[in-house]
Amino acid sequence: MQETKAIEIKGLNFFYSESGEKILNNLNLTVQNGEIISILGSSGCGKSTLLFCLNGIVPKLIKGIISGDIQVYGKNVNDFSVHELSSDIQIMFQNPESQFFTFNVRDEISFGLENKGFDETQIKQEIESVSKLLNIPHLLDRSVEELSSGEKQLVILASLIAMRPKILVLDEPTANLDPIRTKKLKEILKEINKKYQITIIVVEHDLDFVDISQRILFMKDGRLKKYEGELNDNYSPGCKPKIIPETILKIKNLHYKYDKKEILRGIDLELLKGEVLGIVGSNGSGKSTLAQNIMGLLKPTEGEIVFRGKNVVKLPVNLIAKSIGYMFQNPDYTLFENTILDEVKFGAKKVGLKENETEKEALQMLKEFGLTLFKDTDPDNLSIGQKRRVNIASLLLMKPEIIILDEPDTGLDRINSVKLMELLCLANQKELTVVVISHNLNLIKNLCNRIIFIDKGEIVDANHYSEFLNQNVIS
Amino acid sequence: MSSLKIYEYYNSNSVMHKINPIVKIIWLAVFSVLILASNNLYYIIALLIITLMAQTLTKIPIRALKQYIAYLFFFLILSFVLIVITRENFIIGILFLLKVSILIISAVQFTLTTTQKELLVSLIKLKVPYSFAFTLTIALRFLPTIVKEAKEVMDAQRTRAHKLIFNILKPAMSVRSYIPVIIPLFIIIFNRSFELSLAAETRGFTPKIYEKQKLKFGFIDFCVLLILSCLLFLFFRF
């Protein structure tokens, strides 16, 4: 007889042995077979820990003290290994890059099937069927390295679905996706749920998947409850940029080619002092490439980038960095010092600011950014939101005139996104020009006085981008 | 044709692709020892001819490897000149040039003609501990990712006005300048490896499957081992 309950959790408690922090607190959950549910909650509330409890990763591979009962299709999770439970439940991690084992797409899909003991004919059939379902037959013979982030996610999804799990769990699947790709992913999930009766659990910071979910749950204080609009508070009162009518940066007919492919095609852009500019576009449209050209990390094949009347195209990055700050998407790329205070001072020292002044200003900056308590903490022990704040504080202390932030809200929950916006507004009031690259239209709309859209390496008219605008906007 | 990646399998149906991967591993190991141990110029030239013949059998277009050939050529010429100048011996320079060329070409032939799975199965069958065998095959897959991440970390530190110095004459200063790159990179790689180990478990990875896989031993493999035996005989004879 088909089990109707996919998951049943009773009185689940979990502590990390090292920190003693209680992550899950008498948590109860029942998921019916074939349901799609969304679990929302802020960063660090225990959503991912809960997911890892479902297939035994917690506590078998991630150690801690666990109590309570977890049943997956009537099986007690404690009695089975992660490997044995893989037939029932598959998890797609937030970063698809961490789940690739092979060089090419076909091998990647067959990896899990081989582990399950499928023979060659069955593997071929499964690959064909799942690639058709996800519309990726054209990717099958491609190298993993050549795929875009959206394609990588689809390939991992195909690899997981091919194993025909009864439950599919997705941990923040839209973190690296633009609204168009998010919409496509939702359509795919709806289809696989319908076709294979797979139970789907999506964990998110935001409300991206609520429209396809039959149930929405909210996680707080280690427990789950019915979602009652906790995330509906508006983003912030918005930012009123202090614009001075003085051109600070002028980009003229900028072209950039990589591997014979034209990534930027004649960008013309003027930036006024004190502006807060939002750059929006789909994955791979050329947004980050534009920013990296401005920073001198990439050299344009044609065109000019004029900062305060001087063409900076040929200047080295360390000189440009004195006037223009750039924050990478991954906050871990820069953190290496032993303490937050040293980390914040690093860039300032490099641009030649005096040690005693830097120390004083760094402490003030940490205070403004709510990081004073952590000044002697190892950066590695911070949350992603705190790491981003350290990144921005470090850049601001270098006293640039322009700051460019590449997807600053990736992986951030609503509270941290709002905090970030407030800090950027505060910095802007001190006449800093801010450029924000993001998929999050809520953030962009609230923060920026001007938004430009980039599509296939060109700035396009906002009206032509209506599809982008009409999606994912919760106001 | 876009250039190949030398650590990645090149899909083809050539004779070299059909050789049993265990035979290929034995060949590579013995061949490398012979190359390093012999100082007979004629013997080394014979090994080079065999290597080049094997290269034609792979059916891999040379032009797809031109980028690497250019690097190899540059490295070899530079090393050759240095050896000739410092050791004042032309023959030692020539021997070094030939030996390194053969070693690199043979290793690249192996990676281009052996799938990741074949390598894993062979190593497990050769009784290499499966955790080591799996790590080795995954490490190959992650090389390009690590290179990409290293570039991003370098760029990120450069945007903080940090100057990366690479100067052979100032090694201490060069190493110091790379500390802000090495530390974040290690943390990123460590986190990646941990996530990957979780992913392997959730995808049901088990060495038992690979132990059961069969590798065919055919006429070509017999011929390869025969050639290798002849080379060994010649090595000890002369």
Coordinates of N, CA, C and O in Angstrom, one line a residue, chain B residues 16-154:
Chain B
M16 N 43.9 3.8 -28.7 CA 44.4 4.2 -27.4 C 43.3 4.3 -26.3 O 43.5 4.0 -25.2
H17 N 42.1 4.7 -26.8 CA 41.0 4.7 -25.9 C 40.5 3.3 -25.5 O 39.9 3.2 -24.4
K18 N 40.8 2.4 -26.4 CA 40.3 1.0 -26.1 C 41.2 0.2 -25.2 O 40.8 -0.9 -24.7
I19 N 42.4 0.7 -25.0 CA 43.3 0.0 -24.1 C 42.8 -0.1 -22.7 O 42.2 0.9 -22.2
N20 N 42.9 -1.3 -22.1 CA 42.5 -1.5 -20.7 C 43.2 -0.4 -19.8 O 44.4 -0.3 -19.8
P21 N 42.4 0.3 -19.0 CA 43.0 1.4 -18.2 C 44.0 0.9 -17.2 O 45.0 1.6 -16.9
I22 N 43.9 -0.3 -16.7 CA 44.9 -0.9 -15.8 C 46.2 -1.0 -16.6 O 47.3 -0.7 -16.1
V23 N 46.1 -1.5 -17.8 CA 47.3 -1.6 -18.7 C 48.0 -0.3 -18.9 O 49.2 -0.1 -18.9
K24 N 47.1 0.7 -19.1 CA 47.6 2.1 -19.3 C 48.3 2.6 -18.1 O 49.4 3.3 -18.2
I25 N 47.8 2.3 -16.9 CA 48.4 2.8 -15.7 C 49.8 2.1 -15.6 O 50.8 2.7 -15.3
I26 N 49.8 0.8 -15.8 CA 51.1 0.0 -15.7 C 52.1 0.6 -16.7 O 53.3 0.9 -16.4
W27 N 51.6 0.8 -18.0 CA 52.5 1.4 -19.0 C 53.1 2.7 -18.5 O 54.3 2.9 -18.6
L28 N 52.2 3.6 -18.1 CA 52.6 4.9 -17.7 C 53.7 4.9 -16.5 O 54.7 5.6 -16.6
A29 N 53.4 4.0 -15.6 CA 54.3 3.8 -14.4 C 55.7 3.3 -14.9 O 56.7 3.9 -14.6
V30 N 55.7 2.2 -15.6 CA 56.9 1.6 -16.0 C 57.7 2.5 -17.0 O 58.9 2.7 -16.9
F31 N 56.9 3.0 -17.9 CA 57.5 3.9 -19.0 C 58.2 5.1 -18.3 O 59.3 5.5 -18.6
S32 N 57.6 5.7 -17.3 CA 58.1 6.8 -16.5 C 59.5 6.5 -15.9 O 60.4 7.2 -15.9
V33 N 59.5 5.3 -15.2 CA 60.7 4.8 -14.6 C 61.8 4.6 -15.6 O 63.0 5.1 -15.4
L34 N 61.5 4.0 -16.7 CA 62.5 3.8 -17.8 C 63.0 5.2 -18.3 O 64.2 5.3 -18.5
I35 N 62.1 6.1 -18.5 CA 62.6 7.4 -19.0 C 63.6 8.1 -18.0 O 64.6 8.6 -18.4
L36 N 63.2 8.0 -16.7 CA 64.0 8.7 -15.7 C 65.3 7.9 -15.5 O 66.3 8.6 -15.2
A37 N 65.3 6.6 -15.6 CA 66.4 5.8 -15.2 C 67.5 5.8 -16.4 O 68.7 5.6 -16.1
S38 N 67.0 5.9 -17.6 CA 68.0 5.7 -18.7 C 68.7 7.0 -19.1 O 68.0 8.1 -19.0
N39 N 70.0 6.9 -19.4 CA 70.7 8.1 -19.9 C 71.2 7.8 -21.2 O 72.1 8.6 -21.7
N40 N 70.7 6.8 -21.9 CA 71.2 6.4 -23.2 C 70.4 7.2 -24.2 O 69.1 7.1 -24.3
L41 N 71.0 8.1 -24.9 CA 70.3 9.0 -25.8 C 69.5 8.3 -26.9 O 68.3 8.6 -27.2
Y42 N 70.1 7.1 -27.4 CA 69.3 6.4 -28.5 C 68.1 5.7 -27.9 O 67.0 5.7 -28.6
Y43 N 68.2 5.2 -26.7 CA 67.1 4.6 -26.0 C 66.0 5.6 -25.8 O 64.8 5.4 -26.1
I44 N 66.4 6.8 -25.3 CA 65.4 7.9 -25.1 C 64.7 8.3 -26.4 O 63.5 8.5 -26.4
I45 N 65.5 8.4 -27.5 CA 64.9 8.7 -28.8 C 63.9 7.7 -29.2 O 62.8 8.0 -29.7
A46 N 64.2 6.4 -28.9 CA 63.3 5.3 -29.3 C 62.0 5.5 -28.5 O 60.9 5.3 -29.0
L47 N 62.1 5.8 -27.2 CA 60.9 6.0 -26.4 C 60.1 7.2 -26.9 O 58.8 7.2 -26.9
L48 N 60.8 8.2 -27.4 CA 60.1 9.4 -27.9 C 59.3 9.0 -29.2 O 58.1 9.4 -29.3
I49 N 59.9 8.2 -30.0 CA 59.2 7.7 -31.3 C 58.0 6.9 -30.9 O 56.9 7.2 -31.5
I50 N 58.1 6.1 -29.9 CA 57.0 5.3 -29.5 C 55.8 6.2 -29.0 O 54.7 6.0 -29.3
T51 N 56.3 7.2 -28.2 CA 55.3 8.1 -27.6 C 54.6 8.9 -28.7 O 53.3 9.1 -28.7
L52 N 55.3 9.3 -29.7 CA 54.7 10.1 -30.8 C 53.8 9.2 -31.7 O 52.7 9.7 -32.1
M53 N 54.2 7.9 -31.8 CA 53.3 7.0 -32.5 C 52.0 6.8 -31.8 O 50.9 6.8 -32.4
A54 N 52.2 6.7 -30.5 CA 51.0 6.5 -29.6 C 50.1 7.7 -29.8 O 48.8 7.6 -29.8
Q55 N 50.7 8.9 -29.9 CA 49.9 10.1 -30.0 C 49.1 10.1 -31.3 O 47.9 10.5 -31.2
T56 N 49.7 9.6 -32.4 CA 48.9 9.6 -33.6 C 47.7 8.6 -33.5 O 46.7 8.8 -34.0
L57 N 47.9 7.6 -32.7 CA 46.9 6.6 -32.5 C 45.7 7.1 -31.6 O 44.6 6.6 -31.7
T58 N 45.9 8.2 -30.8 CA 44.8 8.7 -30.0 C 43.8 9.4 -30.9 O 42.7 9.6 -30.4
K59 N 44.1 9.8 -32.1 CA 43.2 10.5 -33.0 C 42.8 11.9 -32.4 O 41.8 12.5 -32.8
I60 N 43.7 12.4 -31.5 CA 43.4 13.8 -31.0 C 44.1 14.8 -31.9 O 45.3 14.7 -32.1
P61 N 43.3 15.7 -32.5 CA 44.0 16.7 -33.3 C 45.0 17.6 -32.6 O 44.7 18.1 -31.6
I62 N 46.2 17.6 -33.2 CA 47.3 18.3 -32.5 C 46.9 19.8 -32.3 O 47.2 20.4 -31.3
R63 N 46.2 20.4 -33.3 CA 45.9 21.8 -33.3 C 45.0 22.1 -32.0 O 45.1 23.3 -31.5
A64 N 44.3 21.1 -31.5 CA 43.5 21.4 -30.3 C 44.4 21.5 -29.1 O 43.9 22.0 -28.0
L65 N 45.6 21.1 -29.2 CA 46.6 21.1 -28.1 C 47.6 22.2 -28.3 O 48.5 22.3 -27.5
K66 N 47.4 23.0 -29.3 CA 48.5 24.0 -29.6 C 48.9 24.9 -28.5 O 50.0 25.3 -28.3
Q67 N 47.8 25.3 -27.7 CA 48.1 26.2 -26.6 C 49.1 25.6 -25.6 O 50.1 26.2 -25.2
Y68 N 48.9 24.3 -25.3 CA 49.8 23.6 -24.3 C 51.1 23.4 -24.9 O 52.1 23.4 -24.2
I69 N 51.1 23.0 -26.2 CA 52.4 22.8 -26.9 C 53.3 24.0 -26.8 O 54.5 24.0 -26.6
A70 N 52.6 25.2 -27.0 CA 53.4 26.5 -27.0 C 54.0 26.6 -25.6 O 55.2 27.0 -25.5
Y71 N 53.2 26.4 -24.5 CA 53.7 26.5 -23.1 C 54.9 25.6 -22.9 O 55.9 25.9 -22.4
L72 N 54.7 24.3 -23.4 CA 55.7 23.3 -23.2 C 57.0 23.6 -23.9 O 58.0 23.5 -23.3
F73 N 56.8 24.1 -25.1 CA 57.9 24.5 -25.9 C 58.7 25.6 -25.2 O 60.0 25.5 -25.1
F74 N 58.0 26.6 -24.7 CA 58.7 27.7 -24.0 C 59.4 27.2 -22.8 O 60.6 27.5 -22.6
F75 N 58.8 26.4 -22.0 CA 59.4 25.8 -20.8 C 60.6 25.0 -21.1 O 61.7 25.1 -20.5
L76 N 60.5 24.2 -22.1 CA 61.6 23.3 -22.5 C 62.8 24.0 -23.0 O 63.9 23.8 -22.6
I77 N 62.6 25.0 -23.8 CA 63.7 25.8 -24.4 C 64.4 26.5 -23.3 O 65.6 26.5 -23.2
L78 N 63.6 27.1 -22.4 CA 64.2 27.9 -21.3 C 65.0 27.0 -20.4 O 66.2 27.3 -20.1
S79 N 64.5 25.8 -20.1 CA 65.2 24.8 -19.2 C 66.5 24.4 -19.9 O 67.5 24.3 -19.3
F80 N 66.3 24.1 -21.2 CA 67.5 23.6 -22.0 C 68.6 24.6 -22.0 O 69.8 24.3 -21.7
V81 N 68.3 25.9 -22.2 CA 69.3 27.0 -22.2 C 69.9 27.1 -20.8 O 71.2 27.1 -20.7
L82 N 69.1 27.0 -19.8 CA 69.6 27.1 -18.4 C 70.6 26.0 -18.1 O 71.7 26.2 -17.5
I83 N 70.2 24.7 -18.5 CA 71.0 23.6 -18.3 C 72.3 23.7 -19.0 O 73.4 23.5 -18.5
V84 N 72.3 24.1 -20.3 CA 73.5 24.1 -21.1 C 74.4 25.2 -20.5 O 75.6 25.0 -20.5
I85 N 73.8 26.3 -20.1 CA 74.7 27.4 -19.5 C 75.3 26.9 -18.2 O 76.5 27.1 -18.0
T86 N 74.5 26.4 -17.3 CA 75.0 26.1 -15.9 C 75.8 24.8 -15.9 O 76.8 24.8 -15.2
R87 N 75.4 23.8 -16.6 CA 76.2 22.5 -16.6 C 77.2 22.4 -17.7 O 78.0 21.5 -17.7
E88 N 77.1 23.4 -18.6 CA 78.0 23.4 -19.8 C 78.1 22.1 -20.5 O 79.1 21.5 -20.9
N89 N 76.9 21.4 -20.6 CA 76.8 20.1 -21.3 C 75.6 20.1 -22.2 O 74.5 20.1 -21.7
F90 N 75.9 20.0 -23.4 CA 74.8 20.0 -24.4 C 74.0 18.8 -24.4 O 72.7 18.8 -24.4
I91 N 74.6 17.6 -24.2 CA 73.9 16.3 -24.2 C 73.0 16.2 -23.0 O 71.8 15.8 -23.1
I92 N 73.4 16.7 -21.8 CA 72.5 16.7 -20.6 C 71.3 17.5 -20.9 O 70.1 17.1 -20.6
G93 N 71.5 18.7 -21.6 CA 70.4 19.5 -22.0 C 69.4 18.8 -22.9 O 68.2 18.8 -22.7
I94 N 69.9 18.1 -23.9 CA 69.1 17.4 -24.8 C 68.3 16.3 -24.1 O 67.1 16.1 -24.3
L95 N 69.0 15.5 -23.3 CA 68.4 14.4 -22.5 C 67.2 14.9 -21.7 O 66.1 14.4 -21.7
F96 N 67.5 16.0 -21.0 CA 66.5 16.6 -20.1 C 65.2 17.0 -21.0 O 64.1 16.7 -20.7
L97 N 65.6 17.7 -22.1 CA 64.5 18.1 -23.0 C 63.6 17.0 -23.5 O 62.4 17.0 -23.4
L98 N 64.3 15.9 -23.9 CA 63.5 14.7 -24.4 C 62.8 14.0 -23.3 O 61.6 13.7 -23.4
K99 N 63.4 13.9 -22.1 CA 62.8 13.1 -21.0 C 61.5 13.8 -20.5 O 60.5 13.2 -20.4
V100 N 61.6 15.2 -20.3 CA 60.5 15.9 -19.8 C 59.4 15.9 -20.9 O 58.2 15.7 -20.6
S101 N 59.7 16.0 -22.2 CA 58.7 16.0 -23.2 C 58.0 14.7 -23.2 O 56.7 14.7 -23.3
I102 N 58.7 13.6 -23.1 CA 58.1 12.2 -23.2 C 57.1 12.1 -22.0 O 56.0 11.6 -22.1
L103 N 57.6 12.5 -20.8 CA 56.8 12.3 -19.6 C 55.5 13.1 -19.7 O 54.4 12.6 -19.4
I104 N 55.6 14.3 -20.1 CA 54.4 15.2 -20.2 C 53.5 14.6 -21.2 O 52.3 14.5 -21.0
I105 N 54.0 14.3 -22.4 CA 53.1 13.8 -23.5 C 52.4 12.5 -23.0 O 51.2 12.3 -23.2
S106 N 53.1 11.6 -22.4 CA 52.5 10.3 -22.0 C 51.4 10.6 -20.9 O 50.4 9.9 -21.0
A107 N 51.7 11.5 -20.0 CA 50.7 11.7 -18.9 C 49.5 12.3 -19.6 O 48.3 12.0 -19.2
V108 N 49.7 13.3 -20.5 CA 48.5 13.9 -21.2 C 47.7 12.9 -22.0 O 46.5 12.9 -22.0
Q109 N 48.5 12.0 -22.7 CA 47.8 10.9 -23.4 C 46.9 10.1 -22.5 O 45.8 9.7 -22.8
F110 N 47.4 9.8 -21.3 CA 46.6 9.0 -20.4 C 45.4 9.7 -19.9 O 44.3 9.2 -20.0
T111 N 45.5 11.0 -19.5 CA 44.3 11.7 -19.1 C 43.3 11.9 -20.2 O 42.1 11.9 -20.0
L112 N 43.8 12.2 -21.4 CA 42.8 12.4 -22.5 C 42.1 11.2 -23.0 O 41.1 11.3 -23.6
T113 N 42.7 10.0 -22.8 CA 42.1 8.8 -23.3 C 41.5 7.9 -22.2 O 41.0 6.8 -22.5
T114 N 41.5 8.4 -21.0 CA 40.9 7.5 -19.9 C 39.8 8.3 -19.2 O 40.1 9.5 -18.7
T115 N 38.7 7.7 -19.1 CA 37.6 8.4 -18.4 C 37.8 8.4 -16.9 O 38.6 7.6 -16.4
Q116 N 37.1 9.4 -16.2 CA 37.3 9.5 -14.8 C 36.8 8.1 -14.1 O 37.4 7.7 -13.2
K117 N 35.8 7.5 -14.7 CA 35.2 6.3 -14.1 C 36.2 5.1 -14.3 O 36.5 4.4 -13.4
E118 N 36.8 5.1 -15.5 CA 37.8 4.0 -15.8 C 39.0 4.1 -14.8 O 39.5 3.1 -14.3
L119 N 39.4 5.4 -14.6 CA 40.5 5.6 -13.6 C 40.2 5.1 -12.2 O 40.9 4.4 -11.6
L120 N 38.9 5.5 -11.8 CA 38.5 5.1 -10.5 C 38.4 3.6 -10.4 O 38.9 3.0 -9.4
V121 N 37.8 2.9 -11.4 CA 37.6 1.4 -11.3 C 39.0 0.8 -11.3 O 39.3 -0.1 -10.5
S122 N 39.9 1.3 -12.1 CA 41.3 0.7 -12.2 C 42.0 0.8 -10.9 O 42.6 -0.2 -10.4
L123 N 41.9 2.0 -10.3 CA 42.6 2.2 -9.0 C 42.1 1.3 -7.9 O 42.8 0.7 -7.2
I124 N 40.7 1.1 -7.9 CA 40.1 0.3 -6.9 C 40.5 -1.2 -7.2 O 40.9 -1.9 -6.2
K125 N 40.6 -1.6 -8.4 CA 41.0 -2.9 -8.8 C 42.5 -3.2 -8.4 O 42.9 -4.3 -8.2
L126 N 43.3 -2.1 -8.5 CA 44.7 -2.2 -8.2 C 44.9 -2.1 -6.6 O 46.0 -2.0 -6.2
K127 N 43.8 -2.2 -5.9 CA 43.8 -2.3 -4.4 C 44.2 -0.9 -3.8 O 44.7 -0.9 -2.6
V128 N 44.1 0.1 -4.6 CA 44.4 1.5 -4.0 C 43.2 1.7 -3.0 O 42.0 1.5 -3.5
P129 N 43.3 2.2 -1.8 CA 42.2 2.4 -0.9 C 41.2 3.3 -1.6 O 41.6 4.3 -2.2
Y130 N 39.9 2.9 -1.5 CA 38.9 3.6 -2.4 C 38.8 5.1 -2.1 O 38.5 5.9 -2.9
S131 N 39.0 5.5 -0.8 CA 38.9 6.9 -0.4 C 40.0 7.7 -1.1 O 39.7 8.8 -1.6
F132 N 41.2 7.1 -1.3 CA 42.3 7.8 -2.0 C 42.0 7.8 -3.5 O 42.1 8.9 -4.1
A133 N 41.5 6.7 -4.0 CA 41.2 6.6 -5.4 C 40.1 7.6 -5.8 O 40.2 8.4 -6.8
F134 N 39.1 7.7 -5.0 CA 38.0 8.6 -5.2 C 38.4 10.1 -5.1 O 38.2 10.9 -6.0
T135 N 39.3 10.4 -4.1 CA 39.8 11.7 -3.9 C 40.6 12.1 -5.1 O 40.5 13.3 -5.6
L136 N 41.4 11.2 -5.6 CA 42.3 11.5 -6.7 C 41.5 11.9 -8.0 O 41.8 12.9 -8.7
T137 N 40.5 11.1 -8.3 CA 39.7 11.3 -9.5 C 38.9 12.6 -9.4 O 38.7 13.4 -10.3
I138 N 38.4 12.9 -8.1 CA 37.6 14.1 -7.9 C 38.6 15.3 -8.0 O 38.2 16.4 -8.5
A139 N 39.8 15.2 -7.5 CA 40.7 16.3 -7.5 C 41.0 16.7 -8.9 O 41.0 17.9 -9.2
L140 N 41.0 15.8 -9.9 CA 41.2 16.1 -11.3 C 40.1 17.0 -11.8 O 40.3 18.0 -12.4
R141 N 38.9 16.6 -11.4 CA 37.7 17.3 -11.8 C 37.7 18.7 -11.2 O 37.2 19.7 -11.8
F142 N 38.2 18.9 -10.0 CA 38.2 20.2 -9.3 C 39.3 21.1 -9.7 O 39.3 22.3 -9.3
L143 N 40.3 20.6 -10.4 CA 41.4 21.5 -10.8 C 40.9 22.8 -11.4 O 41.3 23.9 -11.0
P144 N 40.1 22.7 -12.5 CA 39.7 24.0 -13.1 C 38.9 24.9 -12.2 O 39.0 26.1 -12.2
T145 N 38.1 24.3 -11.3 CA 37.3 25.1 -10.4 C 38.2 25.8 -9.4 O 38.0 27.0 -9.1
I146 N 39.2 25.1 -8.9 CA 40.2 25.8 -8.0 C 40.9 26.9 -8.7 O 41.1 28.0 -8.1
V147 N 41.3 26.7 -9.9 CA 42.0 27.7 -10.7 C 41.1 29.0 -10.8 O 41.5 30.1 -10.6
K148 N 39.8 28.7 -11.1 CA 38.8 29.8 -11.3 C 38.7 30.6 -10.0 O 38.7 31.8 -10.0
E149 N 38.5 29.8 -8.9 CA 38.4 30.5 -7.6 C 39.6 31.3 -7.2 O 39.5 32.4 -6.7
A150 N 40.8 30.7 -7.5 CA 42.0 31.4 -7.2 C 42.1 32.7 -7.9 O 42.5 33.8 -7.3
K151 N 41.7 32.7 -9.2 CA 41.7 34.0 -9.9 C 40.7 35.0 -9.3 O 41.1 36.2 -9.2
E152 N 39.5 34.5 -8.9 CA 38.6 35.4 -8.3 C 39.1 36.0 -7.0 O 38.9 37.2 -6.7
V153 N 39.7 35.2 -6.2 CA 40.3 35.7 -4.9 C 41.4 36.7 -5.2 O 41.5 37.8 -4.5
M154 N 42.2 36.4 -6.2 CA 43.3 37.4 -6.5 C 42.7 38.7 -6.9 O 43.1 39.8 -6.5

